[in-house]
Amino acid sequence: MSDLREPAPYDALLLLSFGGPEGPDDVVPFLANVTRGRGIPEERLKEVGKHYFLFGGVSPINGQNRALLDALRKDFADHGLDLPVYWGNRNWAPYLTDTLREMVRDGRRRIAVLATSAYASYSGCRQYRENLAESLAALEAEGLPVPRVDKLRHYFNHPGFVEPMVDGVIASLADLPEDVRAGAHLAFTTHSIPTSAADSSGPAEAHGDGGAYVAEHLDVARVIVEAVRERTGVEYPWQLVYQSRSGAPHIPWLEPDICDHLELLHSDGVPAVVMAPIGFVSDHMEVLYDLDTEATEKAAGLGLPVRRSATVGADPRFAAAVRDLVLERAATEQGRDPRRCALGALGPSHDLCPAGCCPARALKPAAAGADSPYA
């Protein structure tokens, strides 16, 4: 799609993310935003926030998003794409509603939205769509114009997202001691979610036994393993594992946990492990604490050499992939049939989330889907 430059009908791109605290005083209010409506007391939030306090109360996600904004603006400018880029968060400043208000006042009326979540799930897709609907309703209540928002498709298998992760795994393997490298295992990690949420992720036809969430991660892992084999000559054993569980103990969540997996590999005589966080766009708190701190300390206690491969972050190839996704969707809206880049067996994802896709915990309006009240 390198020959395409016309972003119409879009007049802006919105980078939509989770948000995170930027100092110790932000941690509890941030967590109160994340858990709003669940009645969690402040003392419990302070306990939950201990991971953030270990890092000065600062989540790296906001810095990562600023770097991605810079990369997107540079890539767009370098390729003649005249499209302003804004940033809004679900749980911390800059808040989504404030950013949409700014965009409307700047005259933006048709907005492409990139969420910093690559896979299908309630928390990774539909909840962002619910946030968009809530913010659009707030603008409507203020008497402001309500823009049309279109969420860009899932990009878990776009080459610009996958190829940097391949490089990261290869670099981590090369960094292992030579005497254990050939016997290393690859542990592809992603955020654990309740099994019920996984089973109902994606369109209705994908529901059951992990749903689209698990299927998409497995497909990406297979692509990476094959690419590593082609470049190193070694087909490393691998498994998809999970991290960052936060739910009540009686509710089933996706397993195995990365720390349990490391213990099992060690007991089986595996000499080394590369942890590859394919479920995360950038090095936010779940990566820095759950992998770089907790899992790494677990491995050290076992005497098991581990390396953690890089997330995509602001890699120029990812910025180029976002440009590709914007122009692909623009061409579709123009009535054209663009080439859709995708690796693996699943093919490119849908543009418009169908009704019943990643169903909500409770019925709520969601924008940018077939059931959107803001068509």
Short mmCIF file of N, CA and C in Angstrom, two decimals, residues 3 8 14 27 33 37 40 52 116-117 120 127 151 193 203-204 207 217 227-228 235 247 284 291 308 348 350 375:
data_model
loop_
_atom_site.label_atom_id
_atom_site.label_comp_id
_atom_site.label_asym_id
_atom_site.label_seq_id
_atom_site.Cartn_x
_atom_site.Cartn_y
_atom_site.Cartn_z
N ASP A 3 1.81 3.08 -2.24
CA ASP A 3 1.44 4.10 -3.21
C ASP A 3 0.23 4.91 -2.75
N ALA A 8 -8.65 10.34 3.35
CA ALA A 8 -10.09 10.63 3.39
C ALA A 8 -10.87 9.30 3.41
N LEU A 14 -6.69 8.95 16.32
CA LEU A 14 -6.68 8.98 17.78
C LEU A 14 -5.97 7.74 18.29
N VAL A 27 -1.02 7.21 41.95
CA VAL A 27 -1.25 5.76 41.90
C VAL A 27 -2.64 5.38 42.38
N ASN A 33 -9.78 4.85 39.32
CA ASN A 33 -10.40 4.95 37.99
C ASN A 33 -10.54 3.58 37.34
N GLY A 37 -16.62 1.54 40.44
CA GLY A 37 -17.86 0.76 40.48
C GLY A 37 -17.73 -0.57 41.19
N ILE A 40 -13.90 -1.06 45.83
CA ILE A 40 -12.65 -1.48 46.44
C ILE A 40 -12.12 -0.37 47.36
N TYR A 52 3.55 -0.27 41.38
CA TYR A 52 3.87 1.06 40.86
C TYR A 52 4.84 1.80 41.78
N THR A 116 -4.25 0.60 21.80
CA THR A 116 -2.96 -0.06 22.08
C THR A 116 -3.20 -1.46 22.65
N SER A 117 -4.02 -2.20 21.95
CA SER A 117 -4.30 -3.60 22.25
C SER A 117 -4.51 -4.30 20.92
N ALA A 120 -8.28 -9.57 20.09
CA ALA A 120 -9.70 -9.52 20.42
C ALA A 120 -9.93 -9.96 21.86
N GLN A 127 -14.35 -2.98 25.48
CA GLN A 127 -14.34 -1.97 26.54
C GLN A 127 -13.86 -0.62 26.03
N LYS A 151 -12.80 2.36 14.73
CA LYS A 151 -11.65 1.67 15.33
C LYS A 151 -10.97 0.82 14.26
N ILE A 193 -6.75 -13.65 31.30
CA ILE A 193 -8.10 -13.12 31.47
C ILE A 193 -8.99 -14.28 31.93
N PRO A 203 -15.77 -12.60 17.23
CA PRO A 203 -17.13 -12.82 16.72
C PRO A 203 -17.72 -14.12 17.25
N ALA A 204 -19.03 -14.23 17.22
CA ALA A 204 -19.72 -15.37 17.81
C ALA A 204 -19.22 -16.71 17.26
N HIS A 207 -16.29 -18.21 19.19
CA HIS A 207 -16.43 -18.45 20.62
C HIS A 207 -16.21 -19.93 20.97
N HIS A 217 -3.31 -15.39 19.63
CA HIS A 217 -1.97 -15.48 20.24
C HIS A 217 -1.22 -16.72 19.74
N ALA A 227 9.61 -18.11 11.87
CA ALA A 227 10.57 -17.10 11.43
C ALA A 227 11.91 -17.28 12.12
N VAL A 228 11.88 -17.60 13.41
CA VAL A 228 13.12 -17.86 14.15
C VAL A 228 13.83 -19.08 13.57
N GLU A 235 14.46 -25.00 15.49
CA GLU A 235 13.04 -24.89 15.85
C GLU A 235 12.92 -25.09 17.35
N GLY A 247 -7.75 -11.51 39.25
CA GLY A 247 -9.12 -11.80 39.66
C GLY A 247 -9.23 -12.60 40.94
N HIS A 284 4.85 -1.81 29.48
CA HIS A 284 4.19 -1.15 30.60
C HIS A 284 4.33 -1.98 31.87
N LEU A 291 7.22 -9.65 34.54
CA LEU A 291 8.27 -10.39 33.85
C LEU A 291 9.66 -9.99 34.33
N ARG A 308 14.28 -11.67 28.53
CA ARG A 308 12.96 -11.17 28.14
C ARG A 308 13.11 -10.37 26.85
N PRO A 348 -6.52 -11.29 7.79
CA PRO A 348 -6.82 -10.00 8.40
C PRO A 348 -8.14 -10.01 9.15
N HIS A 350 -11.63 -8.33 10.97
CA HIS A 350 -12.75 -7.53 10.47
C HIS A 350 -12.52 -6.05 10.73
N ALA A 375 -23.57 5.66 14.39
CA ALA A 375 -23.18 5.16 13.06
C ALA A 375 -22.66 6.31 12.20
#
